[in-house]
Amino acid sequence: MSKILIIEDEKAIADIIAFNLKKEGFEVSEAYDGESGLAAALDGDADLILLDVMLPLMDGFEVLRRLRTRSSVPVIMVTAREEEQDKIFGLDSGADDYITKPFSMKELIARVRANIRRRAEEPASPARSVPAFGPFSLDEDLRQLLKNGKPLELSQREYDIVAYFLSIPPRVVSREELMKNVWGYDYYGDLRAVDVAMRRLREKLEDDPANPKYLMTKRGSGYYLQK
Ligand code: CA
């Protein structure tokens, strides 16, 4: 099921878009200002983002600019006026598509589907990715991990976990170390977030997550990557 993140400050509009997308079988989450929208975009695993231009705290252009330093997720900009469209083109903002308010739900859903399909059909560029371990390779430009040449749908954090393991010599890494280096803060008492993230990552990486071949647990000490 494809996941859509809606960043739109008018909650009534966000809700009606969400309602219609859910009816079409999409999984939907919402954010109501630029800052929390960017955080959700960087943290989550959306397959596509609907990004309003006029937003409190940080406008849609700034959200997109910052997002693009870390993610290539498809973004459809939602503009209210012609000047905003001009700005999208003028800035070469990194948007994949745009749609102008008011729009019909039918058109919006068609655009969403088209952009997700286009992304899925894009061939992975094996020339750019470098072998990492086992059947996996890494595309640092797109921040993607590929398995047998096909991009995996990892969240930013999951990617960061893999990238961290690859940046160090092979050894067991404690949960505290992962928390500090991947989450970016010190241990405040709950390391279960690490275990949850590792379990999810294992489900995405491993053929048989119950019997992992790559992302290994060293009981009582932490995790290691079997290269
Ligand atoms: Ca708005």
PDB file of C-alpha atoms and ligand atoms in Angstrom:
ATOM      1  CA  MET A   1       0.000   0.000   0.000  1.00  0.00           C
ATOM      2  CA  SER A   2       1.459   3.368  -0.994  1.00  0.00           C
ATOM      3  CA  LYS A   3       1.864   5.955   1.734  1.00  0.00           C
ATOM      4  CA  ILE A   4       1.055   9.611   1.179  1.00  0.00           C
ATOM      5  CA  LEU A   5       2.070  12.473   3.454  1.00  0.00           C
ATOM      6  CA  ILE A   6      -0.117  15.578   3.185  1.00  0.00           C
ATOM      7  CA  ILE A   7       1.484  18.816   4.380  1.00  0.00           C
ATOM      8  CA  GLU A   8      -1.334  21.346   4.407  1.00  0.00           C
ATOM      9  CA  ASP A   9      -2.219  23.889   7.082  1.00  0.00           C
ATOM     10  CA  GLU A  10      -5.916  24.020   6.294  1.00  0.00           C
ATOM     11  CA  LYS A  11      -7.005  20.979   8.210  1.00  0.00           C
ATOM     12  CA  ALA A  12     -10.380  20.770   6.485  1.00  0.00           C
ATOM     13  CA  ILE A  13      -8.630  20.522   3.096  1.00  0.00           C
ATOM     14  CA  ALA A  14      -6.057  18.037   4.404  1.00  0.00           C
ATOM     15  CA  ASP A  15      -8.848  15.905   5.821  1.00  0.00           C
ATOM     16  CA  ILE A  16     -10.887  15.821   2.639  1.00  0.00           C
ATOM     17  CA  ILE A  17      -7.820  14.938   0.570  1.00  0.00           C
ATOM     18  CA  ALA A  18      -6.938  12.245   3.106  1.00  0.00           C
ATOM     19  CA  PHE A  19     -10.471  10.889   3.039  1.00  0.00           C
ATOM     20  CA  ASN A  20     -10.426  10.583  -0.745  1.00  0.00           C
ATOM     21  CA  LEU A  21      -6.961   9.038  -0.885  1.00  0.00           C
ATOM     22  CA  LYS A  22      -7.869   6.486   1.761  1.00  0.00           C
ATOM     23  CA  LYS A  23     -10.958   5.580  -0.227  1.00  0.00           C
ATOM     24  CA  GLU A  24      -8.603   4.818  -3.127  1.00  0.00           C
ATOM     25  CA  GLY A  25      -6.553   2.496  -0.938  1.00  0.00           C
ATOM     26  CA  PHE A  26      -3.702   4.796   0.061  1.00  0.00           C
ATOM     27  CA  GLU A  27      -2.308   5.054   3.558  1.00  0.00           C
ATOM     28  CA  VAL A  28      -2.301   8.709   4.580  1.00  0.00           C
ATOM     29  CA  SER A  29      -0.727  10.913   7.229  1.00  0.00           C
ATOM     30  CA  GLU A  30      -1.079  14.671   7.703  1.00  0.00           C
ATOM     31  CA  ALA A  31       1.046  17.552   8.954  1.00  0.00           C
ATOM     32  CA  TYR A  32      -0.258  21.085   9.411  1.00  0.00           C
ATOM     33  CA  ASP A  33       2.806  23.309   9.253  1.00  0.00           C
ATOM     34  CA  GLY A  34       6.127  23.397   7.425  1.00  0.00           C
ATOM     35  CA  GLU A  35       8.347  22.384  10.306  1.00  0.00           C
ATOM     36  CA  SER A  36       6.403  19.349  11.443  1.00  0.00           C
ATOM     37  CA  GLY A  37       5.806  18.480   7.781  1.00  0.00           C
ATOM     38  CA  LEU A  38       9.528  18.452   7.081  1.00  0.00           C
ATOM     39  CA  ALA A  39      10.160  16.373  10.203  1.00  0.00           C
ATOM     40  CA  ALA A  40       7.497  13.882   9.143  1.00  0.00           C
ATOM     41  CA  ALA A  41       8.894  13.778   5.607  1.00  0.00           C
ATOM     42  CA  LEU A  42      12.443  13.111   6.812  1.00  0.00           C
ATOM     43  CA  ASP A  43      11.445  10.656   9.461  1.00  0.00           C
ATOM     44  CA  GLY A  44       8.785   8.728   7.642  1.00  0.00           C
ATOM     45  CA  ASP A  45       8.628   6.447   4.685  1.00  0.00           C
ATOM     46  CA  ALA A  46       6.128   8.256   2.470  1.00  0.00           C
ATOM     47  CA  ASP A  47       5.982   7.161  -1.165  1.00  0.00           C
ATOM     48  CA  LEU A  48       4.769  10.592  -2.165  1.00  0.00           C
ATOM     49  CA  ILE A  49       4.295  13.969  -0.511  1.00  0.00           C
ATOM     50  CA  LEU A  50       1.598  16.519  -1.240  1.00  0.00           C
ATOM     51  CA  LEU A  51       3.134  19.822  -0.236  1.00  0.00           C
ATOM     52  CA  ASP A  52       1.193  23.060   0.082  1.00  0.00           C
ATOM     53  CA  VAL A  53       3.173  26.221  -0.720  1.00  0.00           C
ATOM     54  CA  MET A  54       1.732  28.636   1.832  1.00  0.00           C
ATOM     55  CA  LEU A  55       2.397  27.088   5.227  1.00  0.00           C
ATOM     56  CA  PRO A  56       3.050  28.465   8.705  1.00  0.00           C
ATOM     57  CA  LEU A  57       6.537  28.252  10.276  1.00  0.00           C
ATOM     58  CA  MET A  58       8.258  27.250   7.009  1.00  0.00           C
ATOM     59  CA  ASP A  59       6.856  27.638   3.511  1.00  0.00           C
ATOM     60  CA  GLY A  60       6.591  24.781   1.057  1.00  0.00           C
ATOM     61  CA  PHE A  61       9.594  25.908  -0.992  1.00  0.00           C
ATOM     62  CA  GLU A  62      11.852  25.817   2.048  1.00  0.00           C
ATOM     63  CA  VAL A  63      10.445  22.451   3.115  1.00  0.00           C
ATOM     64  CA  LEU A  64      11.212  21.071  -0.334  1.00  0.00           C
ATOM     65  CA  ARG A  65      14.698  22.603  -0.447  1.00  0.00           C
ATOM     66  CA  ARG A  66      15.622  21.013   2.859  1.00  0.00           C
ATOM     67  CA  LEU A  67      13.942  17.722   2.031  1.00  0.00           C
ATOM     68  CA  ARG A  68      15.883  17.439  -1.225  1.00  0.00           C
ATOM     69  CA  THR A  69      19.223  17.499   0.577  1.00  0.00           C
ATOM     70  CA  ARG A  70      18.265  14.139   2.030  1.00  0.00           C
ATOM     71  CA  SER A  71      15.501  12.553   0.008  1.00  0.00           C
ATOM     72  CA  SER A  72      14.315  12.038  -3.526  1.00  0.00           C
ATOM     73  CA  VAL A  73      10.752  11.106  -2.582  1.00  0.00           C
ATOM     74  CA  PRO A  74       8.255  12.310  -5.225  1.00  0.00           C
ATOM     75  CA  VAL A  75       6.707  15.658  -4.262  1.00  0.00           C
ATOM     76  CA  ILE A  76       3.613  17.269  -5.756  1.00  0.00           C
ATOM     77  CA  MET A  77       3.466  20.966  -4.875  1.00  0.00           C
ATOM     78  CA  VAL A  78       0.009  22.365  -4.232  1.00  0.00           C
ATOM     79  CA  THR A  79      -0.183  25.987  -5.290  1.00  0.00           C
ATOM     80  CA  ALA A  80      -2.924  28.533  -4.796  1.00  0.00           C
ATOM     81  CA  ARG A  81      -1.900  31.091  -7.396  1.00  0.00           C
ATOM     82  CA  GLU A  82      -0.166  31.537 -10.689  1.00  0.00           C
ATOM     83  CA  GLU A  83       2.811  33.358  -9.100  1.00  0.00           C
ATOM     84  CA  GLU A  84       3.468  30.312  -6.990  1.00  0.00           C
ATOM     85  CA  GLN A  85       3.567  28.103 -10.062  1.00  0.00           C
ATOM     86  CA  ASP A  86       5.985  30.522 -11.699  1.00  0.00           C
ATOM     87  CA  LYS A  87       8.180  30.289  -8.649  1.00  0.00           C
ATOM     88  CA  ILE A  88       8.175  26.511  -8.802  1.00  0.00           C
ATOM     89  CA  PHE A  89       9.550  26.605 -12.308  1.00  0.00           C
ATOM     90  CA  GLY A  90      11.803  29.596 -11.654  1.00  0.00           C
ATOM     91  CA  LEU A  91      13.466  27.995  -8.676  1.00  0.00           C
ATOM     92  CA  ASP A  92      13.909  24.607 -10.234  1.00  0.00           C
ATOM     93  CA  SER A  93      12.666  23.639  -6.852  1.00  0.00           C
ATOM     94  CA  GLY A  94      12.957  19.888  -7.142  1.00  0.00           C
ATOM     95  CA  ALA A  95       9.208  19.331  -7.252  1.00  0.00           C
ATOM     96  CA  ASP A  96       8.126  16.400  -9.404  1.00  0.00           C
ATOM     97  CA  ASP A  97       4.760  17.895 -10.262  1.00  0.00           C
ATOM     98  CA  TYR A  98       2.372  20.590  -9.173  1.00  0.00           C
ATOM     99  CA  ILE A  99      -1.346  21.066  -8.947  1.00  0.00           C
ATOM    100  CA  THR A 100      -3.276  24.312  -8.590  1.00  0.00           C
ATOM    101  CA  LYS A 101      -6.069  24.984  -6.120  1.00  0.00           C
ATOM    102  CA  PRO A 102      -8.924  24.509  -6.599  1.00  0.00           C
ATOM    103  CA  PHE A 103      -8.474  21.035  -8.052  1.00  0.00           C
ATOM    104  CA  SER A 104     -10.801  18.080  -8.395  1.00  0.00           C
ATOM    105  CA  MET A 105     -10.126  15.001  -6.306  1.00  0.00           C
ATOM    106  CA  LYS A 106     -10.173  12.989  -9.490  1.00  0.00           C
ATOM    107  CA  GLU A 107      -7.326  15.027 -10.921  1.00  0.00           C
ATOM    108  CA  LEU A 108      -5.360  14.909  -7.690  1.00  0.00           C
ATOM    109  CA  ILE A 109      -5.654  11.144  -7.424  1.00  0.00           C
ATOM    110  CA  ALA A 110      -4.648  10.730 -11.068  1.00  0.00           C
ATOM    111  CA  ARG A 111      -1.526  12.849 -10.438  1.00  0.00           C
ATOM    112  CA  VAL A 112      -0.668  10.919  -7.295  1.00  0.00           C
ATOM    113  CA  ARG A 113      -0.957   7.601  -9.101  1.00  0.00           C
ATOM    114  CA  ALA A 114       1.022   8.826 -12.106  1.00  0.00           C
ATOM    115  CA  ASN A 115       3.887  10.090  -9.955  1.00  0.00           C
ATOM    116  CA  ILE A 116       4.095   6.947  -7.874  1.00  0.00           C
ATOM    117  CA  ARG A 117       3.996   4.802 -11.010  1.00  0.00           C
ATOM    118  CA  ARG A 118       6.677   6.896 -12.698  1.00  0.00           C
ATOM    119  CA  ARG A 119       8.966   6.504  -9.719  1.00  0.00           C
ATOM    120  CA  ALA A 120       8.389   2.765  -9.567  1.00  0.00           C
ATOM    121  CA  GLU A 121       9.253   2.413 -13.245  1.00  0.00           C
ATOM    122  CA  GLU A 122      12.456   4.422 -13.030  1.00  0.00           C
ATOM    123  CA  PRO A 123      15.297   1.997 -13.402  1.00  0.00           C
ATOM    124  CA  ALA A 124      17.694   1.925 -10.508  1.00  0.00           C
ATOM    125  CA  SER A 125      21.004   3.279 -11.702  1.00  0.00           C
ATOM    126  CA  PRO A 126      23.482   0.547 -10.926  1.00  0.00           C
ATOM    127  CA  ALA A 127      26.334   2.648 -12.262  1.00  0.00           C
ATOM    128  CA  ARG A 128      25.883   5.070  -9.413  1.00  0.00           C
ATOM    129  CA  SER A 129      25.401   2.599  -6.617  1.00  0.00           C
ATOM    130  CA  VAL A 130      28.335   0.865  -4.988  1.00  0.00           C
ATOM    131  CA  PRO A 131      28.401  -2.674  -3.601  1.00  0.00           C
ATOM    132  CA  ALA A 132      27.773  -2.678   0.146  1.00  0.00           C
ATOM    133  CA  PHE A 133      27.292  -6.213   1.465  1.00  0.00           C
ATOM    134  CA  GLY A 134      25.643  -9.424   0.289  1.00  0.00           C
ATOM    135  CA  PRO A 135      23.120  -8.590  -2.441  1.00  0.00           C
ATOM    136  CA  PHE A 136      22.963  -4.969  -1.255  1.00  0.00           C
ATOM    137  CA  SER A 137      24.396  -1.839  -2.800  1.00  0.00           C
ATOM    138  CA  LEU A 138      24.264   1.748  -1.698  1.00  0.00           C
ATOM    139  CA  ASP A 139      23.363   4.881  -3.637  1.00  0.00           C
ATOM    140  CA  GLU A 140      24.648   7.694  -1.467  1.00  0.00           C
ATOM    141  CA  ASP A 141      23.337  10.443  -3.760  1.00  0.00           C
ATOM    142  CA  LEU A 142      19.777   9.232  -3.508  1.00  0.00           C
ATOM    143  CA  ARG A 143      20.317   7.813  -0.019  1.00  0.00           C
ATOM    144  CA  GLN A 144      18.982   4.478  -1.150  1.00  0.00           C
ATOM    145  CA  LEU A 145      19.829   0.921  -0.340  1.00  0.00           C
ATOM    146  CA  LEU A 146      19.312  -1.488  -3.215  1.00  0.00           C
ATOM    147  CA  LYS A 147      18.847  -5.207  -3.024  1.00  0.00           C
ATOM    148  CA  ASN A 148      19.824  -6.999  -6.217  1.00  0.00           C
ATOM    149  CA  GLY A 149      19.705  -3.602  -7.910  1.00  0.00           C
ATOM    150  CA  LYS A 150      16.201  -2.743  -6.750  1.00  0.00           C
ATOM    151  CA  PRO A 151      15.704   0.141  -4.299  1.00  0.00           C
ATOM    152  CA  LEU A 152      14.298  -0.821  -0.905  1.00  0.00           C
ATOM    153  CA  GLU A 153      11.716   1.398   0.706  1.00  0.00           C
ATOM    154  CA  LEU A 154      13.650   2.455   3.764  1.00  0.00           C
ATOM    155  CA  SER A 155      12.869   5.413   5.985  1.00  0.00           C
ATOM    156  CA  GLN A 156      15.629   7.992   6.413  1.00  0.00           C
ATOM    157  CA  ARG A 157      16.460   6.538   9.799  1.00  0.00           C
ATOM    158  CA  GLU A 158      16.641   3.001   8.480  1.00  0.00           C
ATOM    159  CA  TYR A 159      18.977   4.192   5.756  1.00  0.00           C
ATOM    160  CA  ASP A 160      21.061   5.994   8.381  1.00  0.00           C
ATOM    161  CA  ILE A 161      21.353   2.803  10.413  1.00  0.00           C
ATOM    162  CA  VAL A 162      22.691   0.855   7.436  1.00  0.00           C
ATOM    163  CA  ALA A 163      24.992   3.716   6.457  1.00  0.00           C
ATOM    164  CA  TYR A 164      26.338   3.832  10.009  1.00  0.00           C
ATOM    165  CA  PHE A 165      27.186   0.125  10.019  1.00  0.00           C
ATOM    166  CA  LEU A 166      28.920   0.534   6.687  1.00  0.00           C
ATOM    167  CA  SER A 167      30.922   3.519   7.916  1.00  0.00           C
ATOM    168  CA  ILE A 168      32.648   1.549  10.700  1.00  0.00           C
ATOM    169  CA  PRO A 169      34.820  -1.566  10.732  1.00  0.00           C
ATOM    170  CA  PRO A 170      32.799  -4.763  11.264  1.00  0.00           C
ATOM    171  CA  ARG A 171      32.063  -5.052  14.980  1.00  0.00           C
ATOM    172  CA  VAL A 172      29.193  -5.322  17.440  1.00  0.00           C
ATOM    173  CA  VAL A 173      27.495  -1.971  18.030  1.00  0.00           C
ATOM    174  CA  SER A 174      25.624  -1.309  21.253  1.00  0.00           C
ATOM    175  CA  ARG A 175      22.140   0.138  21.271  1.00  0.00           C
ATOM    176  CA  GLU A 176      23.523   3.202  23.090  1.00  0.00           C
ATOM    177  CA  GLU A 177      26.016   3.770  20.288  1.00  0.00           C
ATOM    178  CA  LEU A 178      23.303   3.488  17.650  1.00  0.00           C
ATOM    179  CA  MET A 179      21.079   5.868  19.570  1.00  0.00           C
ATOM    180  CA  LYS A 180      23.873   8.406  19.833  1.00  0.00           C
ATOM    181  CA  ASN A 181      25.106   8.205  16.255  1.00  0.00           C
ATOM    182  CA  VAL A 182      21.936   7.552  14.288  1.00  0.00           C
ATOM    183  CA  TRP A 183      19.258   9.250  16.373  1.00  0.00           C
ATOM    184  CA  GLY A 184      21.737  11.920  17.320  1.00  0.00           C
ATOM    185  CA  TYR A 185      21.065  12.058  21.015  1.00  0.00           C
ATOM    186  CA  ASP A 186      22.331  10.350  24.115  1.00  0.00           C
ATOM    187  CA  TYR A 187      20.645   7.569  25.944  1.00  0.00           C
ATOM    188  CA  TYR A 188      17.731   8.949  27.942  1.00  0.00           C
ATOM    189  CA  GLY A 189      16.407   5.703  29.315  1.00  0.00           C
ATOM    190  CA  ASP A 190      14.517   3.996  26.522  1.00  0.00           C
ATOM    191  CA  LEU A 191      16.497   2.049  23.999  1.00  0.00           C
ATOM    192  CA  ARG A 192      13.537   0.089  22.748  1.00  0.00           C
ATOM    193  CA  ALA A 193      13.271   2.538  19.862  1.00  0.00           C
ATOM    194  CA  VAL A 194      16.489   0.998  18.583  1.00  0.00           C
ATOM    195  CA  ASP A 195      15.118  -2.530  18.825  1.00  0.00           C
ATOM    196  CA  VAL A 196      11.907  -1.524  17.068  1.00  0.00           C
ATOM    197  CA  ALA A 197      13.853   0.151  14.264  1.00  0.00           C
ATOM    198  CA  MET A 198      16.157  -2.843  13.891  1.00  0.00           C
ATOM    199  CA  ARG A 199      13.232  -5.228  13.734  1.00  0.00           C
ATOM    200  CA  ARG A 200      11.561  -3.167  10.991  1.00  0.00           C
ATOM    201  CA  LEU A 201      14.801  -2.871   9.093  1.00  0.00           C
ATOM    202  CA  ARG A 202      15.339  -6.596   9.307  1.00  0.00           C
ATOM    203  CA  GLU A 203      11.878  -7.172   7.860  1.00  0.00           C
ATOM    204  CA  LYS A 204      12.835  -5.063   4.877  1.00  0.00           C
ATOM    205  CA  LEU A 205      16.334  -6.463   4.370  1.00  0.00           C
ATOM    206  CA  GLU A 206      16.115 -10.119   5.148  1.00  0.00           C
ATOM    207  CA  ASP A 207      14.514 -12.878   3.102  1.00  0.00           C
ATOM    208  CA  ASP A 208      13.636 -14.587   6.371  1.00  0.00           C
ATOM    209  CA  PRO A 209      13.591 -11.989   9.172  1.00  0.00           C
ATOM    210  CA  ALA A 210      13.306 -14.706  11.830  1.00  0.00           C
ATOM    211  CA  ASN A 211      16.610 -16.143  10.644  1.00  0.00           C
ATOM    212  CA  PRO A 212      18.595 -13.082   9.609  1.00  0.00           C
ATOM    213  CA  LYS A 213      21.726 -13.425   7.502  1.00  0.00           C
ATOM    214  CA  TYR A 214      22.883  -9.815   7.531  1.00  0.00           C
ATOM    215  CA  LEU A 215      21.512  -7.777  10.414  1.00  0.00           C
ATOM    216  CA  MET A 216      22.567  -9.857  13.365  1.00  0.00           C
ATOM    217  CA  THR A 217      21.844  -9.621  17.083  1.00  0.00           C
ATOM    218  CA  LYS A 218      24.631 -10.261  19.562  1.00  0.00           C
ATOM    219  CA  ARG A 219      22.606 -11.118  22.616  1.00  0.00           C
ATOM    220  CA  GLY A 220      23.282  -8.779  25.506  1.00  0.00           C
ATOM    221  CA  SER A 221      25.632  -6.534  23.555  1.00  0.00           C
ATOM    222  CA  GLY A 222      23.975  -5.129  20.488  1.00  0.00           C
ATOM    223  CA  TYR A 223      23.881  -5.597  16.761  1.00  0.00           C
ATOM    224  CA  TYR A 224      26.306  -6.216  13.934  1.00  0.00           C
ATOM    225  CA  LEU A 225      26.190  -6.317  10.206  1.00  0.00           C
ATOM    226  CA  GLN A 226      27.318  -9.545   8.576  1.00  0.00           C
ATOM    227  CA  LYS A 227      29.040  -8.341   5.428  1.00  0.00           C
TER     228      LYS A 227
HETATM  229 CA    CA B   1      -1.866  26.846   2.913  1.00  0.00          CA
END
